[in-house]
């Protein structure tokens, strides 16, 4: 199985914490969409004929597109790839774009999963982050989506936001859980240098995210959502039974994926491909019949490290037997000792030769992975 990701690099306004690739000018929207359609055709052999079980519109803000524009892209995919019966088709949406009529039209295109960027219900904080929506838009957009019949909705929340205590997060979690979405993605605020927040940190207007504060909030999110029936199936992701994101699971299970559009990434088991982060250069290059990307051929050891890095973040864990069989991984004395020490500290459990992190261990997922690397 494989997934296709479409990057729509347009937003209404720039959130102060965001370092994704986007522009707030819609000037080149139609030529960029035409380039995306053409790239879908040009990349048709990248996935080597593997069936597609998921299509994901991310960005940027794909909900800025009309249903007709989305429909054209879905049809282009369907006519160039082997799309499964009933694929998961997700659209990232911002609350301020979601009207009943727009949702009805989107549903007609085959979109069957929405991922709504709520982030917090605190209006002051939304303003501080320069989000385009307010709390009531978030609630209304979710209600509209339910009315139109979307039965698979993800809500995004950010924790680790500046605060003197945990009251805001408590409130956000309570309200979110009361809405009963099928899936919740909870991300810790990260502050990148080139963002407005990054600049504010440099000038002292904003403090760095406090590690202990963020760790406490990670635990609050885990405890609250787990107690309300959500499976914590990846460091930042929670789902009700059967609603794990197919698209993200493809990434974490080493399945192939194709990324279309500026800044999109692809992986087909042998190579990784990175598209250029520049809309105009992307459009020009595609018009000239060239995919503007860099390609990396993966070595066996890179593939193995990728497997460790992604699988260790999930609740299904890192299979040591698979590592040995597929990659000739050697569990030498140092690594065996390390595994013994993290299981002893209750950061992980070892079950049928699969290493699975506990919630406490998930906080250290990346550093644990690096200890296991080749
Ligand atoms: S809407 Fe999303 S992609 Fe656009 S600036 Fe805000 S966080 Fe970034």
mmCIF file of C-alpha atoms and ligand atoms in Angstrom:
data_model
loop_
_atom_site.group_PDB
_atom_site.id
_atom_site.type_symbol
_atom_site.label_atom_id
_atom_site.label_comp_id
_atom_site.label_asym_id
_atom_site.label_seq_id
_atom_site.Cartn_x
_atom_site.Cartn_y
_atom_site.Cartn_z
ATOM 1 C CA UNK A 1 0.000 0.000 0.000
ATOM 2 C CA UNK A 2 1.118 3.557 -0.613
ATOM 3 C CA UNK A 3 -0.061 7.107 0.009
ATOM 4 C CA UNK A 4 -0.074 10.285 -2.037
ATOM 5 C CA UNK A 5 0.473 13.654 -0.362
ATOM 6 C CA UNK A 6 -0.460 16.901 -2.139
ATOM 7 C CA UNK A 7 1.118 20.090 -0.785
ATOM 8 C CA UNK A 8 -1.037 23.205 -1.200
ATOM 9 C CA UNK A 9 1.305 26.099 -0.308
ATOM 10 C CA UNK A 10 -1.213 28.886 0.331
ATOM 11 C CA UNK A 11 -2.455 30.423 3.589
ATOM 12 C CA UNK A 12 -4.634 33.401 4.501
ATOM 13 C CA UNK A 13 -2.087 34.702 6.976
ATOM 14 C CA UNK A 14 1.188 33.544 8.495
ATOM 15 C CA UNK A 15 0.924 31.936 11.930
ATOM 16 C CA UNK A 16 3.790 33.172 14.093
ATOM 17 C CA UNK A 17 5.085 29.685 14.927
ATOM 18 C CA UNK A 18 4.862 28.115 11.469
ATOM 19 C CA UNK A 19 7.859 27.028 9.414
ATOM 20 C CA UNK A 20 6.013 25.053 6.730
ATOM 21 C CA UNK A 21 6.331 26.090 3.116
ATOM 22 C CA UNK A 22 3.523 28.514 2.156
ATOM 23 C CA UNK A 23 2.784 31.961 0.780
ATOM 24 C CA UNK A 24 -0.056 34.328 1.661
ATOM 25 C CA UNK A 25 -0.343 35.480 -1.963
ATOM 26 C CA UNK A 26 -2.794 33.559 -4.151
ATOM 27 C CA UNK A 27 -1.437 35.215 -7.307
ATOM 28 C CA UNK A 28 0.011 32.030 -8.818
ATOM 29 C CA UNK A 29 -2.627 29.660 -7.520
ATOM 30 C CA UNK A 30 -4.017 28.500 -10.868
ATOM 31 C CA UNK A 31 -0.602 27.931 -12.470
ATOM 32 C CA UNK A 32 0.565 26.086 -9.370
ATOM 33 C CA UNK A 33 -2.495 23.824 -9.423
ATOM 34 C CA UNK A 34 -1.875 23.135 -13.115
ATOM 35 C CA UNK A 35 1.734 22.229 -12.246
ATOM 36 C CA UNK A 36 0.532 19.879 -9.498
ATOM 37 C CA UNK A 37 -1.768 18.174 -11.979
ATOM 38 C CA UNK A 38 1.127 17.771 -14.396
ATOM 39 C CA UNK A 39 3.482 16.481 -11.691
ATOM 40 C CA UNK A 40 0.906 13.820 -10.771
ATOM 41 C CA UNK A 41 1.249 12.537 -14.327
ATOM 42 C CA UNK A 42 5.055 12.917 -14.456
ATOM 43 C CA UNK A 43 5.579 10.943 -11.232
ATOM 44 C CA UNK A 44 3.281 8.057 -12.204
ATOM 45 C CA UNK A 45 6.057 5.434 -12.150
ATOM 46 C CA UNK A 46 7.640 6.519 -8.816
ATOM 47 C CA UNK A 47 5.511 4.145 -6.719
ATOM 48 C CA UNK A 48 6.116 1.244 -9.121
ATOM 49 C CA UNK A 49 2.430 0.386 -9.483
ATOM 50 C CA UNK A 50 1.740 -0.114 -5.753
ATOM 51 C CA UNK A 51 -1.931 0.363 -4.756
ATOM 52 C CA UNK A 52 -2.875 3.716 -3.223
ATOM 53 C CA UNK A 53 -4.871 3.497 0.014
ATOM 54 C CA UNK A 54 -4.601 7.134 1.063
ATOM 55 C CA UNK A 55 -4.593 10.619 -0.438
ATOM 56 C CA UNK A 56 -3.756 13.550 1.812
ATOM 57 C CA UNK A 57 -4.155 17.264 1.073
ATOM 58 C CA UNK A 58 -1.803 19.168 3.388
ATOM 59 C CA UNK A 59 -0.130 22.522 3.401
ATOM 60 C CA UNK A 60 -0.417 25.381 3.737
ATOM 61 C CA UNK A 61 -4.182 25.457 3.839
ATOM 62 C CA UNK A 62 -5.877 23.137 1.339
ATOM 63 C CA UNK A 63 -9.315 24.254 2.560
ATOM 64 C CA UNK A 64 -8.653 27.501 0.654
ATOM 65 C CA UNK A 65 -9.195 25.554 -2.572
ATOM 66 C CA UNK A 66 -12.619 25.168 -4.124
ATOM 67 C CA UNK A 67 -14.185 21.721 -4.295
ATOM 68 C CA UNK A 68 -13.768 21.870 -8.074
ATOM 69 C CA UNK A 69 -10.004 22.380 -7.713
ATOM 70 C CA UNK A 70 -9.766 19.484 -5.246
ATOM 71 C CA UNK A 71 -11.876 17.313 -7.526
ATOM 72 C CA UNK A 72 -9.560 17.948 -10.494
ATOM 73 C CA UNK A 73 -6.577 16.764 -8.433
ATOM 74 C CA UNK A 74 -8.363 13.635 -7.154
ATOM 75 C CA UNK A 75 -9.421 12.752 -10.701
ATOM 76 C CA UNK A 76 -5.847 13.238 -11.958
ATOM 77 C CA UNK A 77 -4.631 10.812 -9.275
ATOM 78 C CA UNK A 78 -7.358 8.286 -10.097
ATOM 79 C CA UNK A 79 -6.462 8.289 -13.769
ATOM 80 C CA UNK A 80 -2.699 7.847 -13.230
ATOM 81 C CA UNK A 81 -2.465 5.498 -10.207
ATOM 82 C CA UNK A 82 -4.088 2.307 -8.952
ATOM 83 C CA UNK A 83 -6.333 3.754 -6.246
ATOM 84 C CA UNK A 84 -7.942 1.218 -3.903
ATOM 85 C CA UNK A 85 -11.641 0.870 -3.361
ATOM 86 C CA UNK A 86 -12.571 3.353 -0.611
ATOM 87 C CA UNK A 87 -9.246 5.132 -0.029
ATOM 88 C CA UNK A 88 -8.837 7.458 2.947
ATOM 89 C CA UNK A 89 -8.903 10.998 1.496
ATOM 90 C CA UNK A 90 -7.965 13.654 4.049
ATOM 91 C CA UNK A 91 -8.154 17.408 3.752
ATOM 92 C CA UNK A 92 -6.442 19.718 6.238
ATOM 93 C CA UNK A 93 -8.852 22.547 6.963
ATOM 94 C CA UNK A 94 -8.779 25.735 8.974
ATOM 95 C CA UNK A 95 -11.931 26.544 10.969
ATOM 96 C CA UNK A 96 -12.423 29.924 9.274
ATOM 97 C CA UNK A 97 -12.734 28.289 5.822
ATOM 98 C CA UNK A 98 -15.383 25.754 6.729
ATOM 99 C CA UNK A 99 -18.924 26.655 5.731
ATOM 100 C CA UNK A 100 -21.737 24.146 5.347
ATOM 101 C CA UNK A 101 -21.860 24.674 1.577
ATOM 102 C CA UNK A 102 -18.102 24.278 1.140
ATOM 103 C CA UNK A 103 -18.172 21.092 3.208
ATOM 104 C CA UNK A 104 -21.061 19.647 1.196
ATOM 105 C CA UNK A 105 -19.153 20.275 -2.034
ATOM 106 C CA UNK A 106 -15.941 18.822 -0.588
ATOM 107 C CA UNK A 107 -17.769 15.682 0.473
ATOM 108 C CA UNK A 108 -18.974 15.211 -3.108
ATOM 109 C CA UNK A 109 -15.341 15.045 -4.283
ATOM 110 C CA UNK A 110 -14.671 11.952 -2.155
ATOM 111 C CA UNK A 111 -12.969 13.688 0.793
ATOM 112 C CA UNK A 112 -13.883 11.416 3.722
ATOM 113 C CA UNK A 113 -11.598 12.659 6.504
ATOM 114 C CA UNK A 114 -11.056 16.194 7.792
ATOM 115 C CA UNK A 115 -8.125 17.395 9.853
ATOM 116 C CA UNK A 116 -9.100 20.670 11.504
ATOM 117 C CA UNK A 117 -6.394 23.000 12.845
ATOM 118 C CA UNK A 118 -7.848 24.083 16.177
ATOM 119 C CA UNK A 119 -4.584 24.444 18.184
ATOM 120 C CA UNK A 120 -6.278 25.992 21.270
ATOM 121 C CA UNK A 121 -9.672 27.416 22.232
ATOM 122 C CA UNK A 122 -8.077 30.411 23.972
ATOM 123 C CA UNK A 123 -8.818 33.501 21.852
ATOM 124 C CA UNK A 124 -5.998 35.546 23.340
ATOM 125 C CA UNK A 125 -3.499 32.817 22.527
ATOM 126 C CA UNK A 126 -4.954 32.344 19.023
ATOM 127 C CA UNK A 127 -4.389 36.040 18.438
ATOM 128 C CA UNK A 128 -0.863 35.856 19.890
ATOM 129 C CA UNK A 129 -0.134 33.008 17.443
ATOM 130 C CA UNK A 130 -1.672 35.041 14.596
ATOM 131 C CA UNK A 131 -4.202 32.354 13.772
ATOM 132 C CA UNK A 132 -6.963 33.501 11.395
ATOM 133 C CA UNK A 133 -9.765 31.856 13.405
ATOM 134 C CA UNK A 134 -11.254 32.230 16.876
ATOM 135 C CA UNK A 135 -12.563 29.675 19.346
ATOM 136 C CA UNK A 136 -16.194 29.876 18.217
ATOM 137 C CA UNK A 137 -15.127 29.220 14.590
ATOM 138 C CA UNK A 138 -13.430 26.020 15.756
ATOM 139 C CA UNK A 139 -16.576 24.755 17.463
ATOM 140 C CA UNK A 140 -18.871 25.815 14.621
ATOM 141 C CA UNK A 141 -16.653 24.252 11.958
ATOM 142 C CA UNK A 142 -16.690 20.926 13.783
ATOM 143 C CA UNK A 143 -20.503 21.055 14.149
ATOM 144 C CA UNK A 144 -20.857 21.858 10.457
ATOM 145 C CA UNK A 145 -18.628 18.948 9.501
ATOM 146 C CA UNK A 146 -20.746 16.571 11.580
ATOM 147 C CA UNK A 147 -23.978 17.961 10.102
ATOM 148 C CA UNK A 148 -22.685 17.361 6.601
ATOM 149 C CA UNK A 149 -21.857 13.773 7.589
ATOM 150 C CA UNK A 150 -18.093 13.651 8.128
ATOM 151 C CA UNK A 151 -17.618 10.698 10.468
ATOM 152 C CA UNK A 152 -13.829 10.752 10.580
ATOM 153 C CA UNK A 153 -12.402 13.998 11.939
ATOM 154 C CA UNK A 154 -9.010 14.825 13.394
ATOM 155 C CA UNK A 155 -8.491 17.876 15.588
ATOM 156 C CA UNK A 156 -5.007 19.385 16.000
ATOM 157 C CA UNK A 157 -3.995 20.837 19.345
ATOM 158 C CA UNK A 158 -0.717 22.466 20.431
ATOM 159 C CA UNK A 159 0.658 22.103 23.966
ATOM 160 C CA UNK A 160 3.733 23.720 25.505
ATOM 161 C CA UNK A 161 2.314 27.154 24.643
ATOM 162 C CA UNK A 162 3.427 30.035 26.889
ATOM 163 C CA UNK A 163 1.453 29.929 30.157
ATOM 164 C CA UNK A 164 2.022 30.283 33.874
ATOM 165 C CA UNK A 165 0.093 27.095 34.674
ATOM 166 C CA UNK A 166 -1.769 24.238 32.996
ATOM 167 C CA UNK A 167 -5.298 25.669 33.140
ATOM 168 C CA UNK A 168 -5.543 26.481 29.451
ATOM 169 C CA UNK A 169 -4.482 22.993 28.405
ATOM 170 C CA UNK A 170 -6.973 21.455 30.845
ATOM 171 C CA UNK A 171 -9.731 23.547 29.327
ATOM 172 C CA UNK A 172 -8.643 22.763 25.737
ATOM 173 C CA UNK A 173 -8.536 19.023 26.398
ATOM 174 C CA UNK A 174 -11.903 18.963 28.176
ATOM 175 C CA UNK A 175 -13.595 20.851 25.378
ATOM 176 C CA UNK A 176 -11.934 18.823 22.648
ATOM 177 C CA UNK A 177 -12.863 15.505 24.245
ATOM 178 C CA UNK A 178 -16.461 16.689 24.725
ATOM 179 C CA UNK A 179 -16.648 17.201 20.937
ATOM 180 C CA UNK A 180 -15.659 13.533 20.501
ATOM 181 C CA UNK A 181 -13.521 13.622 17.341
ATOM 182 C CA UNK A 182 -12.268 10.256 16.067
ATOM 183 C CA UNK A 183 -8.637 11.368 16.117
ATOM 184 C CA UNK A 184 -6.543 13.979 17.932
ATOM 185 C CA UNK A 185 -3.031 15.111 17.000
ATOM 186 C CA UNK A 186 -1.263 16.852 19.875
ATOM 187 C CA UNK A 187 1.977 18.609 18.995
ATOM 188 C CA UNK A 188 4.396 20.323 21.314
ATOM 189 C CA UNK A 189 5.181 23.900 20.301
ATOM 190 C CA UNK A 190 8.578 24.046 18.629
ATOM 191 C CA UNK A 191 10.158 27.395 17.967
ATOM 192 C CA UNK A 192 12.158 27.650 14.752
ATOM 193 C CA UNK A 193 14.622 30.505 14.205
ATOM 194 C CA UNK A 194 13.122 31.908 11.027
ATOM 195 C CA UNK A 195 9.583 32.250 12.423
ATOM 196 C CA UNK A 196 8.193 35.305 14.232
ATOM 197 C CA UNK A 197 8.265 33.316 17.491
ATOM 198 C CA UNK A 198 11.933 32.522 16.771
ATOM 199 C CA UNK A 199 12.663 36.230 16.373
ATOM 200 C CA UNK A 200 10.750 37.036 19.559
ATOM 201 C CA UNK A 201 12.849 34.503 21.466
ATOM 202 C CA UNK A 202 16.003 36.251 20.215
ATOM 203 C CA UNK A 203 14.746 39.670 21.338
ATOM 204 C CA UNK A 204 13.456 38.350 24.667
ATOM 205 C CA UNK A 205 9.764 38.963 23.890
ATOM 206 C CA UNK A 206 9.103 35.228 24.202
ATOM 207 C CA UNK A 207 10.759 32.504 26.268
ATOM 208 C CA UNK A 208 11.971 29.180 24.863
ATOM 209 C CA UNK A 209 9.592 26.281 25.529
ATOM 210 C CA UNK A 210 10.442 24.950 28.994
ATOM 211 C CA UNK A 211 11.348 21.265 28.690
ATOM 212 C CA UNK A 212 9.838 20.258 32.042
ATOM 213 C CA UNK A 213 6.659 22.246 31.480
ATOM 214 C CA UNK A 214 6.241 20.638 28.035
ATOM 215 C CA UNK A 215 6.942 17.149 29.443
ATOM 216 C CA UNK A 216 4.305 17.676 32.136
ATOM 217 C CA UNK A 217 1.818 18.748 29.456
ATOM 218 C CA UNK A 218 2.679 15.750 27.262
ATOM 219 C CA UNK A 219 1.753 13.552 30.233
ATOM 220 C CA UNK A 220 -1.461 15.511 30.848
ATOM 221 C CA UNK A 221 -2.481 14.998 27.215
ATOM 222 C CA UNK A 222 -1.646 11.287 27.394
ATOM 223 C CA UNK A 223 -3.544 10.751 30.664
ATOM 224 C CA UNK A 224 -6.619 12.668 29.604
ATOM 225 C CA UNK A 225 -6.971 11.199 26.123
ATOM 226 C CA UNK A 226 -6.123 7.638 27.176
ATOM 227 C CA UNK A 227 -8.708 7.798 29.961
ATOM 228 C CA UNK A 228 -11.302 8.905 27.394
ATOM 229 C CA UNK A 229 -10.752 5.912 25.109
ATOM 230 C CA UNK A 230 -8.185 7.275 22.675
ATOM 231 C CA UNK A 231 -5.291 4.957 21.766
ATOM 232 C CA UNK A 232 -1.939 6.712 21.980
ATOM 233 C CA UNK A 233 -0.584 5.048 18.849
ATOM 234 C CA UNK A 234 2.237 7.467 18.002
ATOM 235 C CA UNK A 235 4.071 10.088 20.063
ATOM 236 C CA UNK A 236 1.786 12.899 18.810
ATOM 237 C CA UNK A 237 -1.278 10.948 17.724
ATOM 238 C CA UNK A 238 -4.357 9.512 19.415
ATOM 239 C CA UNK A 239 -7.256 7.649 17.823
ATOM 240 C CA UNK A 240 -10.440 5.870 18.733
ATOM 241 C CA UNK A 241 -10.399 2.183 17.748
ATOM 242 C CA UNK A 242 -10.138 1.783 13.990
ATOM 243 C CA UNK A 243 -9.541 5.481 13.286
ATOM 244 C CA UNK A 244 -5.736 5.528 13.184
ATOM 245 C CA UNK A 245 -4.696 7.732 10.259
ATOM 246 C CA UNK A 246 -3.961 5.492 7.291
ATOM 247 C CA UNK A 247 -1.839 8.182 5.730
ATOM 248 C CA UNK A 248 0.469 8.722 8.699
ATOM 249 C CA UNK A 249 0.598 4.993 9.416
ATOM 250 C CA UNK A 250 1.997 4.529 5.907
ATOM 251 C CA UNK A 251 4.926 6.784 6.901
ATOM 252 C CA UNK A 252 5.531 4.983 10.170
ATOM 253 C CA UNK A 253 5.223 1.505 8.679
ATOM 254 C CA UNK A 254 7.834 2.196 6.014
ATOM 255 C CA UNK A 255 5.222 2.063 3.248
ATOM 256 C CA UNK A 256 5.881 4.072 0.116
ATOM 257 C CA UNK A 257 4.530 7.564 -0.366
ATOM 258 C CA UNK A 258 4.612 10.134 -3.111
ATOM 259 C CA UNK A 259 4.645 13.852 -2.313
ATOM 260 C CA UNK A 260 3.412 16.219 -5.018
ATOM 261 C CA UNK A 261 3.895 19.996 -4.999
ATOM 262 C CA UNK A 262 6.587 22.385 -3.770
ATOM 263 C CA UNK A 263 8.447 21.151 -0.652
ATOM 264 C CA UNK A 264 6.788 17.708 -0.767
ATOM 265 C CA UNK A 265 8.854 14.603 0.058
ATOM 266 C CA UNK A 266 8.602 11.110 -1.412
ATOM 267 C CA UNK A 267 9.885 7.635 -0.541
ATOM 268 C CA UNK A 268 9.678 4.455 -2.600
ATOM 269 C CA UNK A 269 11.719 1.983 -0.597
ATOM 270 C CA UNK A 270 14.960 2.779 -2.452
ATOM 271 C CA UNK A 271 15.107 6.546 -2.708
ATOM 272 C CA UNK A 272 13.925 9.688 -1.006
ATOM 273 C CA UNK A 273 12.971 12.645 -3.143
ATOM 274 C CA UNK A 274 12.663 16.267 -1.946
ATOM 275 C CA UNK A 275 10.844 18.822 -4.084
ATOM 276 C CA UNK A 276 12.065 22.411 -4.229
ATOM 277 C CA UNK A 277 10.729 24.951 -1.672
ATOM 278 C CA UNK A 278 9.931 27.675 -4.176
ATOM 279 C CA UNK A 279 6.570 28.043 -5.932
ATOM 280 C CA UNK A 280 7.716 29.931 -9.018
ATOM 281 C CA UNK A 281 10.731 27.705 -9.642
ATOM 282 C CA UNK A 282 8.478 24.684 -9.123
ATOM 283 C CA UNK A 283 5.942 25.960 -11.677
ATOM 284 C CA UNK A 284 8.630 26.827 -14.251
ATOM 285 C CA UNK A 285 10.462 23.563 -13.891
ATOM 286 C CA UNK A 286 7.317 21.439 -14.211
ATOM 287 C CA UNK A 287 6.289 23.485 -17.274
ATOM 288 C CA UNK A 288 9.678 22.553 -18.777
ATOM 289 C CA UNK A 289 9.033 18.876 -18.102
ATOM 290 C CA UNK A 290 11.415 18.536 -15.140
ATOM 291 C CA UNK A 291 10.582 17.586 -11.571
ATOM 292 C CA UNK A 292 12.552 20.076 -9.436
ATOM 293 C CA UNK A 293 13.796 17.740 -6.746
ATOM 294 C CA UNK A 294 16.872 16.268 -5.175
ATOM 295 C CA UNK A 295 17.065 12.503 -4.945
ATOM 296 C CA UNK A 296 18.871 10.496 -2.287
ATOM 297 C CA UNK A 297 19.588 6.813 -2.816
ATOM 298 C CA UNK A 298 19.258 5.133 0.572
ATOM 299 C CA UNK A 299 21.900 2.768 1.899
ATOM 300 C CA UNK A 300 20.895 -0.321 3.884
ATOM 301 C CA UNK A 301 22.062 1.351 7.053
ATOM 302 C CA UNK A 302 20.014 4.524 6.345
ATOM 303 C CA UNK A 303 16.914 2.407 5.712
ATOM 304 C CA UNK A 304 17.494 0.607 8.983
ATOM 305 C CA UNK A 305 17.937 3.828 10.944
ATOM 306 C CA UNK A 306 14.769 5.226 9.350
ATOM 307 C CA UNK A 307 12.897 2.116 10.467
ATOM 308 C CA UNK A 308 14.201 2.492 14.030
ATOM 309 C CA UNK A 309 13.412 6.217 14.164
ATOM 310 C CA UNK A 310 9.832 5.867 12.939
ATOM 311 C CA UNK A 311 8.794 2.564 14.518
ATOM 312 C CA UNK A 312 10.088 3.462 17.982
ATOM 313 C CA UNK A 313 7.631 6.393 18.073
ATOM 314 C CA UNK A 314 4.628 4.087 17.614
ATOM 315 C CA UNK A 315 2.646 1.811 19.906
ATOM 316 C CA UNK A 316 3.417 -1.211 17.701
ATOM 317 C CA UNK A 317 7.113 -0.642 18.407
ATOM 318 C CA UNK A 318 10.461 -1.548 16.899
ATOM 319 C CA UNK A 319 10.731 -5.212 15.907
ATOM 320 C CA UNK A 320 14.247 -6.412 16.775
ATOM 321 C CA UNK A 321 13.759 -9.667 14.859
ATOM 322 C CA UNK A 322 12.851 -7.743 11.707
ATOM 323 C CA UNK A 323 15.959 -5.596 12.210
ATOM 324 C CA UNK A 324 18.108 -8.690 12.380
ATOM 325 C CA UNK A 325 16.465 -10.505 9.456
ATOM 326 C CA UNK A 326 16.090 -7.583 7.056
ATOM 327 C CA UNK A 327 19.087 -5.476 7.980
ATOM 328 C CA UNK A 328 21.469 -7.914 9.633
ATOM 329 C CA UNK A 329 21.274 -5.780 12.778
ATOM 330 C CA UNK A 330 23.587 -6.888 15.572
ATOM 331 C CA UNK A 331 22.270 -6.566 19.082
ATOM 332 C CA UNK A 332 25.775 -6.189 20.533
ATOM 333 C CA UNK A 333 26.614 -5.883 24.241
ATOM 334 C CA UNK A 334 26.286 -2.097 24.300
ATOM 335 C CA UNK A 335 22.820 -2.139 22.726
ATOM 336 C CA UNK A 336 21.647 -5.053 24.884
ATOM 337 C CA UNK A 337 22.777 -3.157 27.982
ATOM 338 C CA UNK A 338 21.009 -0.032 26.755
ATOM 339 C CA UNK A 339 17.741 -1.931 26.192
ATOM 340 C CA UNK A 340 18.083 -3.491 29.637
ATOM 341 C CA UNK A 341 18.575 -0.062 31.168
ATOM 342 C CA UNK A 342 15.549 1.560 29.469
ATOM 343 C CA UNK A 343 13.265 -1.363 30.309
ATOM 344 C CA UNK A 344 14.579 -1.225 33.892
ATOM 345 C CA UNK A 345 13.688 2.476 34.071
ATOM 346 C CA UNK A 346 10.218 1.717 32.660
ATOM 347 C CA UNK A 347 10.908 3.777 29.562
ATOM 348 C CA UNK A 348 10.172 0.741 27.379
ATOM 349 C CA UNK A 349 8.950 -2.836 27.448
ATOM 350 C CA UNK A 350 10.304 -5.742 25.443
ATOM 351 C CA UNK A 351 7.493 -8.013 24.263
ATOM 352 C CA UNK A 352 8.109 -10.908 21.835
ATOM 353 C CA UNK A 353 11.335 -9.228 20.779
ATOM 354 C CA UNK A 354 9.544 -5.963 19.971
ATOM 355 C CA UNK A 355 10.720 -2.848 21.792
ATOM 356 C CA UNK A 356 7.763 -0.633 22.718
ATOM 357 C CA UNK A 357 8.155 2.696 24.493
ATOM 358 C CA UNK A 358 6.013 3.578 27.497
ATOM 359 C CA UNK A 359 4.498 7.104 27.568
ATOM 360 C CA UNK A 360 7.477 8.133 29.715
ATOM 361 C CA UNK A 361 9.822 6.689 27.087
ATOM 362 C CA UNK A 362 7.962 8.396 24.230
ATOM 363 C CA UNK A 363 9.204 11.701 25.605
ATOM 364 C CA UNK A 364 12.732 10.506 24.803
ATOM 365 C CA UNK A 365 11.889 8.679 21.563
ATOM 366 C CA UNK A 366 14.461 10.406 19.368
ATOM 367 C CA UNK A 367 17.379 10.017 21.757
ATOM 368 C CA UNK A 368 16.458 6.364 22.415
ATOM 369 C CA UNK A 369 16.368 5.764 18.642
ATOM 370 C CA UNK A 370 19.803 7.315 18.192
ATOM 371 C CA UNK A 371 21.280 4.918 20.790
ATOM 372 C CA UNK A 372 19.995 2.021 18.682
ATOM 373 C CA UNK A 373 21.191 3.347 15.322
ATOM 374 C CA UNK A 374 23.704 1.573 13.163
HETATM 375 S S1 LIG B 1 -2.411 27.926 8.568
HETATM 376 FE FE1 LIG B 1 -1.043 26.166 8.946
HETATM 377 S S2 LIG B 1 0.427 26.171 7.262
HETATM 378 FE FE2 LIG B 1 -0.601 28.172 7.252
HETATM 379 S S3 LIG B 1 0.746 29.503 8.434
HETATM 380 FE FE3 LIG B 1 -0.761 28.686 9.872
HETATM 381 S S4 LIG B 1 0.164 26.807 10.718
HETATM 382 FE FE4 LIG B 1 1.325 27.382 8.878
#
